[in-house]
Amino acid sequence: MKNFQQINLFIFLNGLLIFDFLPIHPIKIFAKDLDLSDLTKINNNSPQFKPMETQKGFDFSISNYISKNKMIEDLKANGDGLFNLLAFEQKDLEEEFFVEIDSDLQYRDKDLFVAEGNAIIYLSDATLSAELVKYDLTNKILTVVGNVIFKKGEQYFEASKLIYNLKEDTGNIYDVYGLLDSKTFGEDFKLELDKNAKKLEKLEKIKGTNQPKYINTATIGLVNKFEDDKAFNITDTDLEIPKISRWRYKTNEFIYNSKTLESKKIYFTNDIYNKPQFIFLSKNFSAEIIDNKLRLLSKNSWIILDNKLKIPIGRQSVIDKEDSLIRWGFGADFDDKDGYFFYRSSYPKKIFRDFSLQLQPYFLIQRALKGNTNAFRAKNTSVFSGKEKNDISFSDYLALDLLLNGKEKNWNIESKIQLNSLDISRLDESLRTKLILSKRINLKNTQKTKSNITNDYALNKISDIQGDLNNDKFLNNFIGIDETADSKPNFKEDNSLNIYSEKNKQTFTNLLDIQIYNIFREKVVKDFATEEIHFASGFNIANKKAWLNNEKYSSLSLIYDLGHFKSKSRSVDEFRELFRNSFVGQYNYQFPIWKKNALDKTIDKTYKFTPNVISQSLDWSTAIQSGIFLYSDGSNQNVLKFKTGPVLTIGSFKKKILDYTKVRANYNYTLKEGQSPFSFDNIDDEPRINLNLQQQIFGPLLLSFDTSVNLNTGSYTNVKYGLDFKRRAYSIGAFYNSTDKSAGIKFNIFNFDYSGLSDKF
């Protein structure tokens, strides 16, 4: 009897084992049964599962093993292009695409391979996790459901559901919210995964943002691209998306295949907090791979400010600026174009190798309505005669700018051509040209050093450093000595040129700029006049250094220029044609007298009017400039200029009334020996005081005032009024310069860096 029982038990256990290996029976012996349909209703905001320490459950049948490998092979064959596109990037793989699947439970259910419970698909350089992954082996349909998270480097999105038909190469993603980090594209797609590694970290969402800091500013057009000295000229709404490092985005649905990614409506924001102050709305958005390059295009774009003002900006290239997209604009130039005009602008169009051409035709409204022009001399008069009223033809209604940019053997090549009338008979007066070959060498190798700047005082001073180092008045306007009222103009920062140590509070920049130029009718804006160089060609070289050491800022620029000039004589109405050698040096030093220490380390939601913590301080700024100018007729001009004065910044710009004031004042004294034979570079030696005031009025409104006061005559020059609407994520500003009757508008979008991800907006 005992032997009979043993035989029956042996037969039963073997029968159970054989039955378990039958593919028709999906037994789940290591996990609780789960209604798969319920998983489609899982809340997308539920917390991500943590890695489990318990033994995972698997169906060890041969059928399950084969079906899992089949899914992996199908993804290897078809998934590479898809997952690159989902990260808004395209990369050519040099090695085989790697795929692995992990979950709490894996089994086969008829024609479905199922991975459920903390399911994660590991790819060569990306991960896709969810609560359930199903793969239809017959129809080749991948379904990922419940707290879907995709991560590739710094590129990230979460969704409620992802479907991909590998046979048809089509799919959908629903309820998407993600982070696009453009600054790490190059790094994200060079990641490698150890194929032999058994322990792989699970992907977790970082809740909230950490250590937010302002980096720099991207400007939306509304300023002249071709000539900085033009009057009010709204060129376009050129949204420089690549300048923004991190964009949050959301959409109800992505429709995609391995070549295109589309959405009927998608929202982008640079703001790190909710409710976002700035939103870029893209309708009929598409990401497409063309010639192995990803291009993101919005066919119908809008800017939404504080969820109150909605501005249409037309068809835009969201990332790639090489698309030839046509845009319309409106502006005014009262000197060369007789007032207001319409224009039609295009993005730079590649013509050959690394060279691109941009065209901007104008229709001069005010000139056409008046029926005459005041921008040219009378016929058959001297080149030094004043401008007079002239009759016009239809060709005078039109103007054209051309900008050619290129690169050849590490040299930047830029050619600008401006025609203020298409009437050929006025060519000598309407034409302005400039050809510049330039090269910048970073003498301080910082390529392997990452900037670690968290000190806002240091950030502001580094901004000043970039302003000084990029101040190319010496190179472009050929004055040689800083003749303008604002000695620290706002230039775009490039912190990659800096090495900064928070521990030692030091930064150092050392640049060598080389430039070869050829110009025809170049305007030179000086303090008390606007002069013109009729013709010039030459070469210059400049070494520019800057230091920030224990909050004391210094910069030194040494410049040599050799040029051949043809321009108006200083003393009589005639041209002089001479060679000029010039040696210019400039040293700036700024140190804090008082500095408020109890400042926030980083901004938070209470900062509604500024992208960074205001460094409140009283600084003293001093500059010494010297120049020696030698002319081929034997004349010379030697100049020593001294500038000094306070810079006071108070207020955090957090409260609504009078919570921010910045005052800069400096006294200018010049010692001069000799005179220039030219009018354009003859240095004015009269003493003056330069004043700049910025004052918050109420909320985001900031009033600014600039002027230069001649102490001998009491006259005011370069009087400029400004009114800005300042927000954390963007700013809108307008100015009017009463001296040259110019006006302008600028729209800035602020760039932030941070870790983590805020909740869906």
Tab-separated table of N, CA, C and O in Angstrom, residues 225-321:
chain	number	residue	atom	x	y	z
A	225	LYS	N	19.117	92.600	-36.621
A	225	LYS	CA	20.180	91.606	-36.702
A	225	LYS	C	21.366	92.095	-37.539
A	225	LYS	O	22.480	91.662	-37.357
A	226	PHE	N	21.088	92.963	-38.494
A	226	PHE	CA	22.103	93.268	-39.481
A	226	PHE	C	22.999	94.425	-39.078
A	226	PHE	O	24.188	94.403	-39.307
A	227	GLU	N	22.450	95.456	-38.479
A	227	GLU	CA	23.239	96.626	-38.100
A	227	GLU	C	22.823	97.077	-36.713
A	227	GLU	O	21.686	97.490	-36.496
A	228	ASP	N	23.739	97.004	-35.746
A	228	ASP	CA	23.399	97.351	-34.373
A	228	ASP	C	23.122	98.837	-34.195
A	228	ASP	O	22.500	99.248	-33.219
A	229	ASP	N	23.604	99.686	-35.101
A	229	ASP	CA	23.441	101.123	-34.913
A	229	ASP	C	22.173	101.648	-35.584
A	229	ASP	O	21.965	102.837	-35.677
A	230	LYS	N	21.292	100.739	-36.061
A	230	LYS	CA	20.064	101.206	-36.687
A	230	LYS	C	19.086	101.722	-35.640
A	230	LYS	O	19.135	101.360	-34.477
A	231	ALA	N	18.157	102.536	-36.099
A	231	ALA	CA	17.082	102.984	-35.228
A	231	ALA	C	16.098	101.833	-35.032
A	231	ALA	O	16.339	100.717	-35.470
A	232	PHE	N	14.984	102.127	-34.429
A	232	PHE	CA	13.979	101.134	-34.073
A	232	PHE	C	13.678	100.213	-35.256
A	232	PHE	O	13.193	100.650	-36.276
A	233	ASN	N	13.962	98.929	-35.090
A	233	ASN	CA	13.851	97.991	-36.194
A	233	ASN	C	13.419	96.636	-35.656
A	233	ASN	O	14.233	95.861	-35.200
A	234	ILE	N	12.119	96.366	-35.647
A	234	ILE	CA	11.639	95.070	-35.188
A	234	ILE	C	11.855	94.078	-36.318
A	234	ILE	O	11.116	94.061	-37.289
A	235	THR	N	12.855	93.248	-36.185
A	235	THR	CA	13.182	92.365	-37.299
A	235	THR	C	12.305	91.138	-37.365
A	235	THR	O	11.858	90.741	-38.414
A	236	ASP	N	12.066	90.461	-36.232
A	236	ASP	CA	11.224	89.279	-36.269
A	236	ASP	C	11.012	88.734	-34.868
A	236	ASP	O	11.514	89.259	-33.902
A	237	THR	N	10.234	87.660	-34.791
A	237	THR	CA	10.084	86.943	-33.537
A	237	THR	C	10.933	85.685	-33.631
A	237	THR	O	10.433	84.580	-33.743
A	238	ASP	N	12.218	85.873	-33.595
A	238	ASP	CA	13.171	84.788	-33.789
A	238	ASP	C	13.419	84.109	-32.452
A	238	ASP	O	14.255	84.523	-31.679
A	239	LEU	N	12.653	83.066	-32.163
A	239	LEU	CA	12.744	82.395	-30.875
A	239	LEU	C	13.967	81.501	-30.853
A	239	LEU	O	14.017	80.477	-31.519
A	240	GLU	N	14.979	81.892	-30.097
A	240	GLU	CA	16.234	81.169	-30.076
A	240	GLU	C	16.151	80.002	-29.093
A	240	GLU	O	16.787	79.985	-28.052
A	241	ILE	N	15.354	78.993	-29.440
A	241	ILE	CA	15.132	77.865	-28.541
A	241	ILE	C	16.431	77.175	-28.124
A	241	ILE	O	16.578	76.784	-26.973
A	242	PRO	N	17.430	77.000	-29.002
A	242	PRO	CA	18.636	76.302	-28.574
A	242	PRO	C	19.345	76.977	-27.415
A	242	PRO	O	20.136	76.347	-26.741
A	243	LYS	N	19.086	78.269	-27.181
A	243	LYS	CA	19.734	78.967	-26.082
A	243	LYS	C	19.168	78.558	-24.734
A	243	LYS	O	19.768	78.795	-23.709
A	244	ILE	N	17.968	77.999	-24.719
A	244	ILE	CA	17.354	77.563	-23.475
A	244	ILE	C	17.779	76.128	-23.201
A	244	ILE	O	17.571	75.242	-24.014
A	245	SER	N	18.380	75.894	-22.035
A	245	SER	CA	18.943	74.587	-21.730
A	245	SER	C	17.877	73.539	-21.445
A	245	SER	O	17.954	72.415	-21.926
A	246	ARG	N	16.879	73.890	-20.645
A	246	ARG	CA	15.901	72.898	-20.207
A	246	ARG	C	14.477	73.411	-20.424
A	246	ARG	O	14.122	74.487	-19.960
A	247	TRP	N	13.707	72.630	-21.162
A	247	TRP	CA	12.300	72.936	-21.414
A	247	TRP	C	11.439	71.845	-20.795
A	247	TRP	O	11.674	70.656	-21.008
A	248	ARG	N	10.420	72.247	-20.043
A	248	ARG	CA	9.372	71.307	-19.649
A	248	ARG	C	8.288	71.341	-20.726
A	248	ARG	O	8.012	72.402	-21.293
A	249	TYR	N	7.669	70.208	-20.999
A	249	TYR	CA	6.642	70.181	-22.028
A	249	TYR	C	5.538	69.200	-21.645
A	249	TYR	O	5.735	68.289	-20.825
A	250	LYS	N	4.367	69.394	-22.251
A	250	LYS	CA	3.262	68.462	-22.043
A	250	LYS	C	2.396	68.433	-23.297
A	250	LYS	O	2.294	69.410	-24.040
A	251	THR	N	1.759	67.289	-23.511
A	251	THR	CA	0.837	67.123	-24.624
A	251	THR	C	-0.117	65.978	-24.299
A	251	THR	O	0.246	65.043	-23.570
A	252	ASN	N	-1.320	66.037	-24.838
A	252	ASN	CA	-2.281	64.962	-24.610
A	252	ASN	C	-1.914	63.693	-25.360
A	252	ASN	O	-2.191	62.589	-24.895
A	253	GLU	N	-1.268	63.866	-26.522
A	253	GLU	CA	-0.958	62.684	-27.318
A	253	GLU	C	0.186	62.966	-28.286
A	253	GLU	O	0.239	64.016	-28.928
A	254	PHE	N	1.121	62.018	-28.381
A	254	PHE	CA	2.115	61.968	-29.438
A	254	PHE	C	1.716	60.861	-30.411
A	254	PHE	O	1.351	59.751	-29.993
A	255	ILE	N	1.797	61.146	-31.710
A	255	ILE	CA	1.627	60.144	-32.759
A	255	ILE	C	2.981	60.001	-33.445
A	255	ILE	O	3.573	61.004	-33.864
A	256	TYR	N	3.475	58.774	-33.575
A	256	TYR	CA	4.863	58.665	-34.012
A	256	TYR	C	5.104	57.400	-34.824
A	256	TYR	O	4.324	56.453	-34.831
A	257	ASN	N	6.243	57.430	-35.535
A	257	ASN	CA	6.899	56.238	-36.062
A	257	ASN	C	8.391	56.464	-35.895
A	257	ASN	O	8.804	57.419	-35.232
A	258	SER	N	9.224	55.642	-36.475
A	258	SER	CA	10.667	55.775	-36.252
A	258	SER	C	11.261	56.981	-36.966
A	258	SER	O	12.426	57.305	-36.773
A	259	LYS	N	10.458	57.668	-37.803
A	259	LYS	CA	10.967	58.823	-38.551
A	259	LYS	C	10.319	60.129	-38.157
A	259	LYS	O	10.894	61.197	-38.349
A	260	THR	N	9.101	60.094	-37.628
A	260	THR	CA	8.412	61.335	-37.278
A	260	THR	C	7.712	61.192	-35.925
A	260	THR	O	7.298	60.102	-35.532
A	261	LEU	N	7.586	62.321	-35.255
A	261	LEU	CA	6.866	62.421	-33.990
A	261	LEU	C	5.972	63.651	-34.090
A	261	LEU	O	6.467	64.743	-34.358
A	262	GLU	N	4.663	63.485	-33.911
A	262	GLU	CA	3.734	64.583	-34.147
A	262	GLU	C	2.801	64.778	-32.963
A	262	GLU	O	2.506	63.832	-32.216
A	263	SER	N	2.347	66.022	-32.811
A	263	SER	CA	1.353	66.346	-31.800
A	263	SER	C	0.494	67.482	-32.327
A	263	SER	O	1.006	68.434	-32.911
A	264	LYS	N	-0.815	67.376	-32.134
A	264	LYS	CA	-1.706	68.450	-32.570
A	264	LYS	C	-1.500	69.709	-31.735
A	264	LYS	O	-1.666	70.827	-32.219
A	265	LYS	N	-1.145	69.516	-30.451
A	265	LYS	CA	-0.926	70.663	-29.574
A	265	LYS	C	0.048	70.258	-28.475
A	265	LYS	O	-0.187	69.281	-27.770
A	266	ILE	N	1.129	71.022	-28.338
A	266	ILE	CA	2.128	70.734	-27.311
A	266	ILE	C	2.562	72.058	-26.680
A	266	ILE	O	2.681	73.081	-27.362
A	267	TYR	N	2.789	72.030	-25.372
A	267	TYR	CA	3.172	73.223	-24.620
A	267	TYR	C	4.606	73.055	-24.107
A	267	TYR	O	4.947	72.014	-23.541
A	268	PHE	N	5.433	74.112	-24.293
A	268	PHE	CA	6.786	74.158	-23.735
A	268	PHE	C	6.874	75.327	-22.756
A	268	PHE	O	6.270	76.380	-22.980
A	269	THR	N	7.651	75.164	-21.690
A	269	THR	CA	7.929	76.292	-20.796
A	269	THR	C	9.359	76.219	-20.295
A	269	THR	O	9.879	75.136	-20.017
A	270	ASN	N	9.987	77.381	-20.183
A	270	ASN	CA	11.310	77.475	-19.575
A	270	ASN	C	11.224	77.696	-18.076
A	270	ASN	O	12.231	77.587	-17.362
A	271	ASP	N	10.026	78.024	-17.585
A	271	ASP	CA	9.843	78.341	-16.169
A	271	ASP	C	9.999	77.073	-15.332
A	271	ASP	O	9.503	76.005	-15.700
A	272	ILE	N	10.645	77.225	-14.172
A	272	ILE	CA	10.889	76.062	-13.328
A	272	ILE	C	9.770	75.826	-12.330
A	272	ILE	O	9.742	74.785	-11.679
A	273	TYR	N	8.864	76.803	-12.202
A	273	TYR	CA	7.790	76.679	-11.218
A	273	TYR	C	6.427	76.786	-11.894
A	273	TYR	O	6.297	77.331	-12.981
A	274	ASN	N	5.423	76.254	-11.215
A	274	ASN	CA	4.036	76.379	-11.653
A	274	ASN	C	3.359	77.501	-10.859
A	274	ASN	O	3.676	77.715	-9.696
A	275	LYS	N	2.520	78.240	-11.428
A	275	LYS	CA	2.021	78.300	-12.773
A	275	LYS	C	3.043	79.010	-13.650
A	275	LYS	O	3.482	80.108	-13.320
A	276	PRO	N	3.444	78.424	-14.780
A	276	PRO	CA	4.518	79.004	-15.582
A	276	PRO	C	4.160	80.380	-16.146
A	276	PRO	O	3.036	80.596	-16.613
A	277	GLN	N	5.134	81.301	-16.094
A	277	GLN	CA	4.907	82.657	-16.594
A	277	GLN	C	5.030	82.734	-18.114
A	277	GLN	O	4.437	83.594	-18.746
A	278	PHE	N	5.827	81.842	-18.682
A	278	PHE	CA	6.044	81.856	-20.133
A	278	PHE	C	5.756	80.462	-20.690
A	278	PHE	O	6.262	79.461	-20.186
A	279	ILE	N	4.929	80.405	-21.744
A	279	ILE	CA	4.615	79.141	-22.411
A	279	ILE	C	4.741	79.338	-23.913
A	279	ILE	O	4.257	80.328	-24.466
A	280	PHE	N	5.399	78.396	-24.553
A	280	PHE	CA	5.480	78.359	-26.012
A	280	PHE	C	4.523	77.265	-26.484
A	280	PHE	O	4.739	76.085	-26.223
A	281	LEU	N	3.433	77.667	-27.133
A	281	LEU	CA	2.417	76.736	-27.608
A	281	LEU	C	2.663	76.421	-29.078
A	281	LEU	O	2.747	77.324	-29.916
A	282	SER	N	2.787	75.144	-29.370
A	282	SER	CA	3.006	74.702	-30.739
A	282	SER	C	1.817	73.869	-31.196
A	282	SER	O	1.493	72.851	-30.587
A	283	LYS	N	1.170	74.314	-32.275
A	283	LYS	CA	0.093	73.543	-32.887
A	283	LYS	C	0.621	72.880	-34.150
A	283	LYS	O	1.403	73.461	-34.886
A	284	ASN	N	0.175	71.652	-34.384
A	284	ASN	CA	0.676	70.859	-35.519
A	284	ASN	C	2.193	70.738	-35.444
A	284	ASN	O	2.916	71.000	-36.403
A	285	PHE	N	2.648	70.333	-34.281
A	285	PHE	CA	4.078	70.158	-34.017
A	285	PHE	C	4.563	68.845	-34.627
A	285	PHE	O	3.851	67.837	-34.630
A	286	SER	N	5.804	68.854	-35.138
A	286	SER	CA	6.381	67.621	-35.677
A	286	SER	C	7.878	67.592	-35.437
A	286	SER	O	8.553	68.619	-35.468
A	287	ALA	N	8.362	66.398	-35.152
A	287	ALA	CA	9.799	66.131	-35.098
A	287	ALA	C	10.089	65.129	-36.195
A	287	ALA	O	9.454	64.070	-36.265
A	288	GLU	N	11.035	65.463	-37.062
A	288	GLU	CA	11.268	64.629	-38.241
A	288	GLU	C	12.760	64.466	-38.479
A	288	GLU	O	13.538	65.406	-38.307
A	289	ILE	N	13.156	63.260	-38.890
A	289	ILE	CA	14.557	62.989	-39.204
A	289	ILE	C	14.750	63.177	-40.706
A	289	ILE	O	14.166	62.454	-41.516
A	290	ILE	N	15.558	64.165	-41.066
A	290	ILE	CA	15.866	64.459	-42.461
A	290	ILE	C	17.373	64.454	-42.630
A	290	ILE	O	18.094	65.178	-41.942
A	291	ASP	N	17.862	63.627	-43.549
A	291	ASP	CA	19.303	63.511	-43.773
A	291	ASP	C	20.036	63.211	-42.463
A	291	ASP	O	21.068	63.810	-42.140
A	292	ASN	N	19.479	62.258	-41.699
A	292	ASN	CA	20.062	61.835	-40.422
A	292	ASN	C	20.164	62.967	-39.409
A	292	ASN	O	21.010	62.944	-38.519
A	293	LYS	N	19.315	63.966	-39.532
A	293	LYS	CA	19.309	65.084	-38.599
A	293	LYS	C	17.890	65.341	-38.132
A	293	LYS	O	16.956	65.340	-38.922
A	294	LEU	N	17.742	65.540	-36.825
A	294	LEU	CA	16.417	65.769	-36.263
A	294	LEU	C	16.030	67.238	-36.385
A	294	LEU	O	16.810	68.122	-36.043
A	295	ARG	N	14.814	67.496	-36.838
A	295	ARG	CA	14.301	68.857	-36.930
A	295	ARG	C	12.933	68.930	-36.267
A	295	ARG	O	12.051	68.136	-36.573
A	296	LEU	N	12.795	69.881	-35.366
A	296	LEU	CA	11.539	70.080	-34.653
A	296	LEU	C	10.870	71.328	-35.205
A	296	LEU	O	11.455	72.403	-35.187
A	297	LEU	N	9.648	71.179	-35.682
A	297	LEU	CA	8.988	72.260	-36.396
A	297	LEU	C	7.590	72.494	-35.844
A	297	LEU	O	6.843	71.556	-35.585
A	298	SER	N	7.262	73.773	-35.656
A	298	SER	CA	5.917	74.160	-35.256
A	298	SER	C	5.282	74.921	-36.407
A	298	SER	O	5.760	75.979	-36.791
A	299	LYS	N	4.202	74.401	-36.953
A	299	LYS	CA	3.553	75.048	-38.091
A	299	LYS	C	2.660	76.212	-37.680
A	299	LYS	O	2.306	77.049	-38.493
A	300	ASN	N	2.293	76.250	-36.402
A	300	ASN	CA	1.446	77.330	-35.897
A	300	ASN	C	1.828	77.560	-34.439
A	300	ASN	O	1.524	76.735	-33.582
A	301	SER	N	2.527	78.663	-34.157
A	301	SER	CA	3.117	78.871	-32.840
A	301	SER	C	2.533	80.098	-32.149
A	301	SER	O	2.200	81.093	-32.791
A	302	TRP	N	2.469	80.000	-30.820
A	302	TRP	CA	1.963	81.091	-29.997
A	302	TRP	C	2.835	81.227	-28.762
A	302	TRP	O	3.371	80.251	-28.250
A	303	ILE	N	2.945	82.455	-28.276
A	303	ILE	CA	3.576	82.719	-26.986
A	303	ILE	C	2.477	83.118	-26.006
A	303	ILE	O	1.662	83.991	-26.308
A	304	ILE	N	2.448	82.467	-24.851
A	304	ILE	CA	1.449	82.761	-23.822
A	304	ILE	C	2.171	83.318	-22.600
A	304	ILE	O	3.041	82.654	-22.026
A	305	LEU	N	1.831	84.541	-22.203
A	305	LEU	CA	2.480	85.215	-21.092
A	305	LEU	C	1.541	85.248	-19.897
A	305	LEU	O	0.455	85.833	-19.965
A	306	ASP	N	1.978	84.614	-18.808
A	306	ASP	CA	1.215	84.591	-17.554
A	306	ASP	C	-0.221	84.122	-17.744
A	306	ASP	O	-1.115	84.545	-17.008
A	307	ASN	N	-0.428	83.294	-18.742
A	307	ASN	CA	-1.754	82.731	-19.036
A	307	ASN	C	-2.797	83.818	-19.280
A	307	ASN	O	-4.004	83.590	-19.105
A	308	LYS	N	-2.336	85.017	-19.701
A	308	LYS	CA	-3.251	86.138	-19.932
A	308	LYS	C	-3.133	86.694	-21.349
A	308	LYS	O	-4.132	87.023	-21.980
A	309	LEU	N	-1.902	86.813	-21.832
A	309	LEU	CA	-1.668	87.388	-23.158
A	309	LEU	C	-1.160	86.300	-24.094
A	309	LEU	O	-0.171	85.631	-23.806
A	310	LYS	N	-1.836	86.152	-25.239
A	310	LYS	CA	-1.494	85.127	-26.214
A	310	LYS	C	-1.087	85.800	-27.521
A	310	LYS	O	-1.873	86.526	-28.120
A	311	ILE	N	0.163	85.562	-27.954
A	311	ILE	CA	0.720	86.256	-29.118
A	311	ILE	C	1.048	85.243	-30.207
A	311	ILE	O	1.834	84.317	-29.983
A	312	PRO	N	0.461	85.385	-31.399
A	312	PRO	CA	0.818	84.465	-32.497
A	312	PRO	C	2.172	84.834	-33.092
A	312	PRO	O	2.475	86.006	-33.300
A	313	ILE	N	2.993	83.841	-33.354
A	313	ILE	CA	4.306	84.109	-33.961
A	313	ILE	C	4.543	83.273	-35.210
A	313	ILE	O	5.655	83.231	-35.733
A	314	GLY	N	3.501	82.563	-35.677
A	314	GLY	CA	3.602	81.907	-36.977
A	314	GLY	C	4.376	80.611	-36.945
A	314	GLY	O	4.533	79.956	-35.919
A	315	ARG	N	4.902	80.263	-38.110
A	315	ARG	CA	5.615	79.000	-38.295
A	315	ARG	C	7.033	79.138	-37.763
A	315	ARG	O	7.750	80.061	-38.108
A	316	GLN	N	7.449	78.229	-36.882
A	316	GLN	CA	8.747	78.337	-36.236
A	316	GLN	C	9.472	77.002	-36.248
A	316	GLN	O	8.869	75.942	-36.155
A	317	SER	N	10.798	77.096	-36.348
A	317	SER	CA	11.633	75.930	-36.115
A	317	SER	C	11.990	75.921	-34.642
A	317	SER	O	12.607	76.844	-34.140
A	318	VAL	N	11.568	74.898	-33.916
A	318	VAL	CA	11.690	74.903	-32.465
A	318	VAL	C	13.125	74.693	-32.019
A	318	VAL	O	13.597	75.300	-31.073
A	319	ILE	N	13.867	73.830	-32.686
A	319	ILE	CA	15.255	73.553	-32.283
A	319	ILE	C	16.232	73.953	-33.372
A	319	ILE	O	17.172	74.684	-33.157
A	320	ASP	N	16.014	73.457	-34.586
A	320	ASP	CA	16.977	73.647	-35.662
A	320	ASP	C	16.692	74.950	-36.387
A	320	ASP	O	15.621	75.160	-36.915
A	321	LYS	N	17.674	75.848	-36.422
A	321	LYS	CA	17.472	77.166	-37.015
A	321	LYS	C	17.840	77.222	-38.497
A	321	LYS	O	17.889	78.277	-39.089
